Coordinates of C-alpha atoms in Angstrom, one line a residue:
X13 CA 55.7 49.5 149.8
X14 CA 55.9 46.5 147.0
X15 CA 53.8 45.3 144.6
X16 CA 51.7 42.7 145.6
X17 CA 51.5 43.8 148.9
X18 CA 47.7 44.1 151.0
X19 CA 46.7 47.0 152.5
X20 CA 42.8 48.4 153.9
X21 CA 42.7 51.6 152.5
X22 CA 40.1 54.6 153.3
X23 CA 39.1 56.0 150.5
X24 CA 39.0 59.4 150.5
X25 CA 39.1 61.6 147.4
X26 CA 38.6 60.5 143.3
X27 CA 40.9 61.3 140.5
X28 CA 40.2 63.0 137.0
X29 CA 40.1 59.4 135.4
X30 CA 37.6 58.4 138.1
X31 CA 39.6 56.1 140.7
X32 CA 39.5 56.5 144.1
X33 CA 42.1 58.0 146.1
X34 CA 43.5 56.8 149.4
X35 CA 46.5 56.6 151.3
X36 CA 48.7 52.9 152.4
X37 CA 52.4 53.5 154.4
X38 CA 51.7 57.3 153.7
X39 CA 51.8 56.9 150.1
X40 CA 49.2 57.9 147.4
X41 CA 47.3 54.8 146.5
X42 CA 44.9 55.0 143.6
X43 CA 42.0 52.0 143.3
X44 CA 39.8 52.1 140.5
X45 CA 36.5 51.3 141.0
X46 CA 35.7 52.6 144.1
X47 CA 34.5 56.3 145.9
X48 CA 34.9 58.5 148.3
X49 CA 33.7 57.1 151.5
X50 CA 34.7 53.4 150.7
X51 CA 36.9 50.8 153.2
X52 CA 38.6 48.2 150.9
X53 CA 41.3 45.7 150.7
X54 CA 43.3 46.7 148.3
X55 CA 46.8 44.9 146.6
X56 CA 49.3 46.9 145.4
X57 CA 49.9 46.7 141.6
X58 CA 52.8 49.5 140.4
X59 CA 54.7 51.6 142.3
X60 CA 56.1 54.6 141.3
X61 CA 58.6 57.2 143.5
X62 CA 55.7 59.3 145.0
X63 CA 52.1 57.2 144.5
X64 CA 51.3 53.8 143.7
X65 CA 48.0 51.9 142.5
X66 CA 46.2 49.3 143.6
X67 CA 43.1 47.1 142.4
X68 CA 39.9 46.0 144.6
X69 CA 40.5 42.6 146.5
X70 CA 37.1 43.3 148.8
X71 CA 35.3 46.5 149.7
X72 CA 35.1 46.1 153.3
X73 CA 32.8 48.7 153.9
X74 CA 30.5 50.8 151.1
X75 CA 30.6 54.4 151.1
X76 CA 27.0 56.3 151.7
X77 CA 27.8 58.5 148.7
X78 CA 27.7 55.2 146.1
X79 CA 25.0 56.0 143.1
X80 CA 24.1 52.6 142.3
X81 CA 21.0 53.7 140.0
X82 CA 23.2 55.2 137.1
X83 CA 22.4 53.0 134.0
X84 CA 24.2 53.2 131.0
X85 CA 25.0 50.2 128.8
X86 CA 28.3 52.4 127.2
X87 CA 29.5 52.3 130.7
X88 CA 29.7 48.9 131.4
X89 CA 31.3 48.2 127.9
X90 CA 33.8 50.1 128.8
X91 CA 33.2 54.1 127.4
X92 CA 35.5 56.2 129.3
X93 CA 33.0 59.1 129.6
X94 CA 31.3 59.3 132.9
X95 CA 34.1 58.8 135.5
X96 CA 32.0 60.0 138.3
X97 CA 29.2 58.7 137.4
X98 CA 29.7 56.0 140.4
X99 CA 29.2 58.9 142.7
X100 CA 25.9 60.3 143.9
X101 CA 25.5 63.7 142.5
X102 CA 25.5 65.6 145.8
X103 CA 29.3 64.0 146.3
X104 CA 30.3 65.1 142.9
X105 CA 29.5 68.9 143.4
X106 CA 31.7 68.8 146.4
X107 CA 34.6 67.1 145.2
X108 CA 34.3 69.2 142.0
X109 CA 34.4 72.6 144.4
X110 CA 36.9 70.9 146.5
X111 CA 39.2 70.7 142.7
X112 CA 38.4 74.5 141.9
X113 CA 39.6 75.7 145.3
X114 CA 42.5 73.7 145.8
X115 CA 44.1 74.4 142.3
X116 CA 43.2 78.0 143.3
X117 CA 45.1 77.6 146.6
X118 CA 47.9 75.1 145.4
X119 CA 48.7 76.8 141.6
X120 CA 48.0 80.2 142.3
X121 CA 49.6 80.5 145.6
X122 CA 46.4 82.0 147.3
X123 CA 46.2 80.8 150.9
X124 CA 42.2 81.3 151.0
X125 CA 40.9 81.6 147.9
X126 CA 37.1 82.9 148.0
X127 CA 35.4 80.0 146.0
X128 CA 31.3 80.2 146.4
X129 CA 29.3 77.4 146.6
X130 CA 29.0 75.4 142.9
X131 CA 26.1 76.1 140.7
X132 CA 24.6 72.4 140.1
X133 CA 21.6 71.0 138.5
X134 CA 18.4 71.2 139.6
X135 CA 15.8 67.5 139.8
X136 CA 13.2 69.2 137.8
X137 CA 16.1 70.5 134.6
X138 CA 15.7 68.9 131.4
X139 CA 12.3 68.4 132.1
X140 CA 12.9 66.4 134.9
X141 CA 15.5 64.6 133.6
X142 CA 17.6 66.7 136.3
X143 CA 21.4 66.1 135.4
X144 CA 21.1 63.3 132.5
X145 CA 20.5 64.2 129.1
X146 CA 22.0 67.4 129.3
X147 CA 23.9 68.0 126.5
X148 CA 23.3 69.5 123.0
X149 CA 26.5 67.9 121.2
X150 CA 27.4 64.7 121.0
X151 CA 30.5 63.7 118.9
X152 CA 30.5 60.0 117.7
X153 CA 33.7 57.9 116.6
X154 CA 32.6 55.3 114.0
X155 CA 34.5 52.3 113.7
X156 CA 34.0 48.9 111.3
X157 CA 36.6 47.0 113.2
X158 CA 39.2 47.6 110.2
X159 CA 38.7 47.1 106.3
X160 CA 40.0 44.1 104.4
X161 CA 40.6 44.7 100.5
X162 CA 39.3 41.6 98.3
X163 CA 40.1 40.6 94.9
X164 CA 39.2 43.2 92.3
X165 CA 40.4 46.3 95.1
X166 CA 36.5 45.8 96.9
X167 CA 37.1 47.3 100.1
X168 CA 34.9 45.7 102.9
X169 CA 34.5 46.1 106.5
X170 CA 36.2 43.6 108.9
X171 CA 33.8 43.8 111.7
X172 CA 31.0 45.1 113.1
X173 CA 29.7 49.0 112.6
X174 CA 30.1 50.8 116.0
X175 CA 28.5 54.4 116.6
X176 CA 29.8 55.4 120.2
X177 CA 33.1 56.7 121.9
X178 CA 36.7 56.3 123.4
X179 CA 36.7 53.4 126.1
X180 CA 38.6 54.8 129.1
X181 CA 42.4 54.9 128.6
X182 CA 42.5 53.5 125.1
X183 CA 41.9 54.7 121.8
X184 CA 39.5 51.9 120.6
X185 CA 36.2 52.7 120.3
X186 CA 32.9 51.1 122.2
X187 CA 29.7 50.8 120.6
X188 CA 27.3 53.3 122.7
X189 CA 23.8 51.9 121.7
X190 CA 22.7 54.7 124.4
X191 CA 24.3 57.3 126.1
X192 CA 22.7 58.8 129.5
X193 CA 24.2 61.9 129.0
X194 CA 23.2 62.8 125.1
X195 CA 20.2 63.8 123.7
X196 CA 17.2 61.4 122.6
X197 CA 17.9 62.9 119.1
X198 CA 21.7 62.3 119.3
X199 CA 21.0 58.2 120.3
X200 CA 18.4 58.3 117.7
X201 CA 20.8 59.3 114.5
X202 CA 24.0 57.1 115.8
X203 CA 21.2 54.3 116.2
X204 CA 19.8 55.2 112.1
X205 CA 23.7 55.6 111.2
X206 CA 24.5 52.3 112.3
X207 CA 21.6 50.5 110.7
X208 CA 22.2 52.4 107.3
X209 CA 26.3 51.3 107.0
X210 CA 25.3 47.3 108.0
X211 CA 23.0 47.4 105.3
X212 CA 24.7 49.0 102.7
X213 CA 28.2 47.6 103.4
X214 CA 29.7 51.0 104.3
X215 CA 33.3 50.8 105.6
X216 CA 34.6 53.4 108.3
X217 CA 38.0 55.1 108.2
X218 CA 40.6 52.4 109.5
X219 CA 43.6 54.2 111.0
X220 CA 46.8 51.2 110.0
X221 CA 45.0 51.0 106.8
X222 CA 44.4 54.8 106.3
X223 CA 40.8 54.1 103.9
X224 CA 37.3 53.5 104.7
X225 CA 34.9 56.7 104.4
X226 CA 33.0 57.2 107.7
X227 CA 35.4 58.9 109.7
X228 CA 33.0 61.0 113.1
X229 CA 28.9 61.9 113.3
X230 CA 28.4 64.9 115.7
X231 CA 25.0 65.9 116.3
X232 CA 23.9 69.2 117.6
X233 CA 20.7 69.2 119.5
X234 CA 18.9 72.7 120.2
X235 CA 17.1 72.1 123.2
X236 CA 15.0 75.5 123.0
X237 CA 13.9 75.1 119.5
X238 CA 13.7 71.1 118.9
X239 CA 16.1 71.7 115.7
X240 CA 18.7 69.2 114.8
X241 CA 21.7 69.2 112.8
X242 CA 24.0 66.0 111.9
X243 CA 27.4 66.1 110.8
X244 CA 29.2 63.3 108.7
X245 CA 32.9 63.8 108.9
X246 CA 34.0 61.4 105.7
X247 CA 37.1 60.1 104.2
X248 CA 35.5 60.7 100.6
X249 CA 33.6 63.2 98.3
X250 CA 30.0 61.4 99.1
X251 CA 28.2 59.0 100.7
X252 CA 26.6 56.3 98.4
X253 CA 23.1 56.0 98.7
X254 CA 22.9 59.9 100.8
X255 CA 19.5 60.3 100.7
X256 CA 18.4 56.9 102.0
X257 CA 20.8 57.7 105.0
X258 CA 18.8 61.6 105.4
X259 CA 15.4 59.8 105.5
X260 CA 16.7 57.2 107.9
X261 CA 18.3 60.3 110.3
X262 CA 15.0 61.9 109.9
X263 CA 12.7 59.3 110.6
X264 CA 14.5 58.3 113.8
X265 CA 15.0 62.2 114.9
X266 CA 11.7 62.9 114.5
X267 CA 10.4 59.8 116.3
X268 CA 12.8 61.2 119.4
X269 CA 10.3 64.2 119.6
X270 CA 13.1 66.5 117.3
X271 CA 13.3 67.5 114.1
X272 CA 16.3 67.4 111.6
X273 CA 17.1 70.6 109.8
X274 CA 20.1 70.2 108.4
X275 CA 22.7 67.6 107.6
X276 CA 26.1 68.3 106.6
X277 CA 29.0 66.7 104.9
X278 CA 32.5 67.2 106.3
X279 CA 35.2 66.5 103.8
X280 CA 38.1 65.5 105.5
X281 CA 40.7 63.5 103.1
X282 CA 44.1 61.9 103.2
X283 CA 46.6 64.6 102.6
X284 CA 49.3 62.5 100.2
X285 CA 52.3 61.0 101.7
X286 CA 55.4 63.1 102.8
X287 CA 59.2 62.7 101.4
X288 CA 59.5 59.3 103.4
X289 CA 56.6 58.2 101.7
X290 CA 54.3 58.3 105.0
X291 CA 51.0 58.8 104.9
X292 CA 49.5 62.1 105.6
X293 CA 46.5 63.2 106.6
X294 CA 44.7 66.7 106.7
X295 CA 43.8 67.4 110.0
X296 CA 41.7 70.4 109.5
X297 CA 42.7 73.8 111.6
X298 CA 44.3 72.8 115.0
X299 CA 43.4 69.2 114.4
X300 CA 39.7 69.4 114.8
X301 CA 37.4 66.5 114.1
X302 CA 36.1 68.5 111.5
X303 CA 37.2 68.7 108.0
X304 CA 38.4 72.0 106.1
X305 CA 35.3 71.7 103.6
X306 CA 32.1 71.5 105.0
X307 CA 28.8 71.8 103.0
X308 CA 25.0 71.5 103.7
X309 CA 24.0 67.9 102.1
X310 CA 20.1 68.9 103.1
X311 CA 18.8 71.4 104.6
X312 CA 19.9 74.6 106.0
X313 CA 23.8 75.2 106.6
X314 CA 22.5 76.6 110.5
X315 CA 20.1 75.7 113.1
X316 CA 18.6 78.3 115.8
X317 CA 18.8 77.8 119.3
X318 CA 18.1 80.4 122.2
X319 CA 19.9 81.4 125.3
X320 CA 17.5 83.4 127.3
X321 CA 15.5 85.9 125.1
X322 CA 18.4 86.2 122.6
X323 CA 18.6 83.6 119.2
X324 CA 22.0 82.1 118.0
X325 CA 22.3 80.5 114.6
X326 CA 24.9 77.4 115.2
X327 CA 27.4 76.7 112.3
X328 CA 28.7 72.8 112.1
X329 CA 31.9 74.7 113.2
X330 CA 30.4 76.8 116.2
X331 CA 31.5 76.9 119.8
X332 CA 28.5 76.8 121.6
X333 CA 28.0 75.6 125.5
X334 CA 27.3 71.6 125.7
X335 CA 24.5 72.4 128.7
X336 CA 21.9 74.8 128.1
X337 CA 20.8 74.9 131.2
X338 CA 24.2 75.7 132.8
X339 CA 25.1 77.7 130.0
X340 CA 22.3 80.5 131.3
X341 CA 23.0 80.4 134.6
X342 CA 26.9 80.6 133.8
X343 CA 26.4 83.6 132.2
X344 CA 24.0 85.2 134.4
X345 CA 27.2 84.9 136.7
X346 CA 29.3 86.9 134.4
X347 CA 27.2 89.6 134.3
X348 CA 26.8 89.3 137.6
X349 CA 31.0 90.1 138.0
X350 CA 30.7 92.6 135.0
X351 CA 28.5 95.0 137.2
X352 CA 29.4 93.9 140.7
X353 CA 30.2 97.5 142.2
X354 CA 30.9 99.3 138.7
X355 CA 31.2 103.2 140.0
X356 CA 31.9 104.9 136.8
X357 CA 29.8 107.5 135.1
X358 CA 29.2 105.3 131.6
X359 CA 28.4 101.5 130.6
X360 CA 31.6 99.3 130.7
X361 CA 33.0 98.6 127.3
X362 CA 33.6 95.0 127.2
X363 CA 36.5 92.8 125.4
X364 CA 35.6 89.3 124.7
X365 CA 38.1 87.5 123.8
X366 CA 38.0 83.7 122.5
X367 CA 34.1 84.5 121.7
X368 CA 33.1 81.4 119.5
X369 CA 29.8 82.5 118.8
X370 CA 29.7 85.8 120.4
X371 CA 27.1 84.2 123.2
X372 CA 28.6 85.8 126.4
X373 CA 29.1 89.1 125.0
X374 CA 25.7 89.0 123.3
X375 CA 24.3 88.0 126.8
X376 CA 26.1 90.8 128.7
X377 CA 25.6 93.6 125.7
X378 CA 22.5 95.2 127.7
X379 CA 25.0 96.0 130.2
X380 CA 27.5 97.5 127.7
X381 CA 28.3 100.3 125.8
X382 CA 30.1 98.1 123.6
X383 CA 31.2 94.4 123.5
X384 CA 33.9 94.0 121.2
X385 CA 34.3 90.3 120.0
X386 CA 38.3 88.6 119.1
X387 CA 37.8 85.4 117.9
X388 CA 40.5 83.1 115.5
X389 CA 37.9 81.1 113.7
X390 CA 36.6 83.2 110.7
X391 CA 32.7 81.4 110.7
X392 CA 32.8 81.4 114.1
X393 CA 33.2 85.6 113.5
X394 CA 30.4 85.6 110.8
X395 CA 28.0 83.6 113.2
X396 CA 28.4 86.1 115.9
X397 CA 27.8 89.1 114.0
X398 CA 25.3 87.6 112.9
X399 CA 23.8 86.7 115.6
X400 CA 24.3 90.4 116.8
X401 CA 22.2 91.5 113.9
X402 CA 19.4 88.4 114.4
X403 CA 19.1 89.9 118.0
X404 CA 18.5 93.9 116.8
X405 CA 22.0 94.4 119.2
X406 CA 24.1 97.8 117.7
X407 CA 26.8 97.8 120.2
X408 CA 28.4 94.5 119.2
X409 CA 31.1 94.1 116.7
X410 CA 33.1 90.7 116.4
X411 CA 36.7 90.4 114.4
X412 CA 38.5 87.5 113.0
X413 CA 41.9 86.8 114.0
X414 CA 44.4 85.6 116.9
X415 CA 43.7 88.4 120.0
X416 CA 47.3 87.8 121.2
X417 CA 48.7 89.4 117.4
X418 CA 46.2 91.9 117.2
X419 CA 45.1 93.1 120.3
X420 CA 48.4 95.3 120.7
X421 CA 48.2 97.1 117.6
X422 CA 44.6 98.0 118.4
X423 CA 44.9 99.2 121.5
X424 CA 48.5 101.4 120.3
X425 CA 45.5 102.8 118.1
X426 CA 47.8 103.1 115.4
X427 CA 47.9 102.7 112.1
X428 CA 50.3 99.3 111.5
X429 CA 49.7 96.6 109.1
X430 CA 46.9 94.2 110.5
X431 CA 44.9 97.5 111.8
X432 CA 44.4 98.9 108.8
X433 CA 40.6 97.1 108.6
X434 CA 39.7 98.7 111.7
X435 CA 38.4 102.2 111.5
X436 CA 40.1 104.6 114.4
X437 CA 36.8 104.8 116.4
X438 CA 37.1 101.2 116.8
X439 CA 40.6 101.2 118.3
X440 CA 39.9 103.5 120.7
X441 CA 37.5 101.7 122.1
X442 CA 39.5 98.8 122.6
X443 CA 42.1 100.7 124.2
X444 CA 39.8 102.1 127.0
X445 CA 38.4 98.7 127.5
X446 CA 37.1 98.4 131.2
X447 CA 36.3 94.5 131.4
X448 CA 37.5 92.0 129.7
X449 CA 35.9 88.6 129.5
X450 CA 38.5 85.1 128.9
X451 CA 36.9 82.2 128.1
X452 CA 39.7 79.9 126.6
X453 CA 40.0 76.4 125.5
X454 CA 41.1 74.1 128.1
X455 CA 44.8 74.5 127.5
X456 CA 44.0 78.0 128.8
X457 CA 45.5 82.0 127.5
X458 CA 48.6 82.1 125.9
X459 CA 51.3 83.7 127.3
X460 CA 51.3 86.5 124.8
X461 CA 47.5 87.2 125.4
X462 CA 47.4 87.6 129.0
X463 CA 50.8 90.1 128.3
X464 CA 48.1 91.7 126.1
X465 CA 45.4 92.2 128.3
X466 CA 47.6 93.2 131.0
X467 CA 49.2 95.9 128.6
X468 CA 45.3 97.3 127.9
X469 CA 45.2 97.7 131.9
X470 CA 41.1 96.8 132.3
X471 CA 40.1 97.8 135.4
X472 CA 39.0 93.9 135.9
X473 CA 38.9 90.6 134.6
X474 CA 35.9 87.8 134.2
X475 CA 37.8 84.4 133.5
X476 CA 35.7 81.6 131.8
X477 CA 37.5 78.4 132.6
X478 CA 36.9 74.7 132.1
X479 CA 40.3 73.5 133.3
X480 CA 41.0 74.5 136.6
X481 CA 44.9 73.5 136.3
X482 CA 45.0 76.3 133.9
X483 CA 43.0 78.8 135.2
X484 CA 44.9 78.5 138.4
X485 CA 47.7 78.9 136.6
X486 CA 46.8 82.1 134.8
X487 CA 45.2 83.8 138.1
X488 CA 49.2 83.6 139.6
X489 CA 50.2 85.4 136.5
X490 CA 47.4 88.2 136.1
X491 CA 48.2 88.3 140.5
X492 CA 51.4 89.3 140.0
X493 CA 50.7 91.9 137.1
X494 CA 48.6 93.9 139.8
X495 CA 45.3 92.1 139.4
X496 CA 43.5 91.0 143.1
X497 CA 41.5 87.6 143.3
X498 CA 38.1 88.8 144.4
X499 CA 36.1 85.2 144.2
X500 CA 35.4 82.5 141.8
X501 CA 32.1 80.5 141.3
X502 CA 32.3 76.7 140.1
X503 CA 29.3 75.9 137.9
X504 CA 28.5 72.4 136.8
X505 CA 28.4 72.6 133.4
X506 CA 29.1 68.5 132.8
X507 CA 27.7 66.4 135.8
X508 CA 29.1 62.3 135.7
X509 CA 31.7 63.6 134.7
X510 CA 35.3 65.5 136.3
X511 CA 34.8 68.3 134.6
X512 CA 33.9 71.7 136.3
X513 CA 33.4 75.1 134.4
X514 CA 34.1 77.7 136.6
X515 CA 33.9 81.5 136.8
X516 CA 36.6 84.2 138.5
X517 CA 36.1 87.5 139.0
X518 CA 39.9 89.6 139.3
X519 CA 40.0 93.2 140.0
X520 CA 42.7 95.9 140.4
X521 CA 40.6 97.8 142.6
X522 CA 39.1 96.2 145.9
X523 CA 35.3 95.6 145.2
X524 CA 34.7 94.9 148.9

């Protein structure tokens, strides 16, 4: 094969980035802008030793599972997030189980991996909205274009404001004046943000330049309650003219059908230069969006949301599931795997590790005789015993700090330094754990966790995943440490796009 060359290609599978997949002289082609099911001439553009690429001369024949209704102006300027959106949303439930079960099968080494039918989204979700508008977060990169500095120091912006997100492949930002898959409330406050900086000459953070103040917006939408929080990440102590820009956010959230309840101010500053004289700049923890100083401008420092019958204060640094709707019926399946065929005399007592918020161990506590909550982020830890005490639950206790460092000492039950906050009750409980619950960020457990859990010996193992690469991954390790595979259930937690949450139930007894 050489570039340049002209091939028909079949089309018959779609990448993570959201090209199609097909096959010329045996070799992997892949031909953006097209789908499953498509017949198109196709020239070669790169080569590489074991797959190529290729770019659309004609499509030949159109495939039946095209979605040619999707509207979204973002798209079309470019906004790398809904790579399947092409697809019709039957087509992307099964290529997303077809992912699940062949990472299963191709990482893990399981020859027939027992993957159930995805959980998808239902026509009348949302309020009939089915699978647009689904989520509750939306995180906005704002952008000016870059700053120019005018006689006297005057910093202005060199372009025009843009509220919106990464095109596809690139760092550079594109102006999302609406987003299908955000909240009304969420277009609504990008929309008042952008109308506030043109008129009062705000500049936004310029990376070459390393100044300009508006750095991110993310807005939290709780669908259950109608309650709204904003979040200004800024290069700066303030924001000039703040409570012009809070009427504006709540004029236009409220005329979306929500209401703003809090806004807060995220301080996140340049950091000084290091001994090369490079400019630094303070991350926050793990590089988050989010600055290390984060303060309620108006309003409450929370906002309530509900997850079935139980509440859930959100902090502007909460994990919390992006789809509500999902989110139930996600956990409803881990309590589902938490009680399938549980024989012994007593309630489980259930580890949950990576908890965020303490939602999955709050959901399944009715089930428990304890949930016992690890989580590194320390308001994370105060939201969800918090939220344990909001809901009347006694048999929940959440603890700050990495569960790979501490989990062996508490399980030892010993005394050693890092235990000593723990009373001894407490530590025997974690060291009879019988379930333990992984839901970890998409980079998936650390090596040292999953040697952790496998040390504590539950008598099974519900993994939360939203990587499947990962998950795959750790299922061969926790295999070969004595656990069996019993099943795993993909659930659509982020339709248009090719990303699958999924659910796996191991267990070192047979279940059936």
């Amino acid at each position: 094969m050489e570039k340049g060359s002209i091939y028909e290609v079949e089309i018959e599978d779609m990448s993570n980035e959201g090209s199609g997949i097909g096959r010329a002289e045996g070799m992997v082609v892949f031909i953006p802008g097209t789908v499953p099911g498509d017949i198109v001439r196709t020239e070669i553009t790169g080569v590489k030793k074991r797959y190529s690429f290729g770019r659309v001369i004609e499509i030949t024949a159109f495939s039946p599972y095209r979605n040619d209704e999707f509207e979204c102006s973002a798209l079309k300027k470019g906004c790398g997030g809904c790579r399947y959106s092409q697809v019709s949303y039957e087509k992307q439930l099964d290529l997303k189980e077809k992912k699940v079960r062949e990472n299963i099968r191709r990482i893990a080494g399981l020859d027939a991996p027992d993957v159930k039918e995805i959980i998808g989204m239902k026509e009348d979700d949302n309020e009939g909205l089915g699978h647009l508008r689904y989520r509750n977060k939306a995180q906005f990169i704002v952008s000016t274009g870059g700053i120019i500095t005018k006689k006297g120091g005057r910093i202005e912006a060199a372009g025009e404001v843009s509220v919106g997100f990464y095109r596809a492949k690139s760092h550079t930002p594109a102006d999302c004046e609406d987003c299908a898959l955000q909240s009304e409330a969420a277009v609504a406050a990008a929309d008042a943000l952008r109308r506030f900086m043109k008129e009062d000459h705000i500049t936004a953070w310029d990376e070459k330049w390393r100044k300009g103040l508006m750095r991110h917006m993310i807005v939290r939408t709780a669908f259950s309650t109608g309650e709204v929080m904003v979040i200004l990440v800024i290069n700066g102590k303030g924001i000039p003219n703040m409570n012009k820009l809070v009427e504006m956010l709540d004029d236009a959230i409220y005329e979306s059908g929500y209401s703003l309840e809090s806004v807060i101010l995220s301080i996140k500053k340049e950091a000084g230069r290091d001994a090369k004289g490079k400019n630094q700049i303070s991350r926050g923890r793990g590089g988050d969006v989010l600055g290390e100083e984060n303060m309620a401008a108006a309003g409450k420092p929370v906002i309530e949301d509900r997850i079935g019958n139980l509440k859930f204060e959100i902090s502007p640094q909460s994990f919390y599931q992006v789809n509500p709707v999902q989110t139930e019926r996600l956990y409803d399946k881990v309590r589902e795997y938490c009680t399938a065929a549980y024989e012994k005399d007593r309630s489980p007592v259930i580890l949950d590790l990576y908890c965020g918020v303490g939602s999955i161990g709050l959901y399944c506590a009715d089930i428990a005789e304890y949930v016992i909550g690890i989580e590194s982020v320390k308001a994370a830890v105060l939201d969800a015993n918090r939220n344990a005490v909001i809901n009347g639950i006694v048999n929940a206790r959440y603890i700050c700090g990495y569960a790979e460092e501490i989990l062996p000492l508490y399980a030892q039950g010993e005394d050693e330094e890092g235990c000593g906050e723990l009373d001894d009750d407490l530590k025997g409980i974690i060291a009879k754990a019988d379930i333990v619950i992984l839901d970890p960020p998409r980079a998936g457990c650390r090596k040292e966790l999953l040697e952790a859990v496998i040390n504590i010996a539950p008598e099974r193992i519900v993994y939360v995943s939203c990587d499947p690469a990962t998950m795959a991954r750790d299922i061969k390790i926790l295999c070969e440490e004595g656990y069996d595979f019993i099943e795993a259930t993909p659930v659509d937690m982020f339709p248009n796009t090719d990303s699958v949450e999924t659910v796996v139930l191991l267990s070192k007894t047979k279940i059936r």
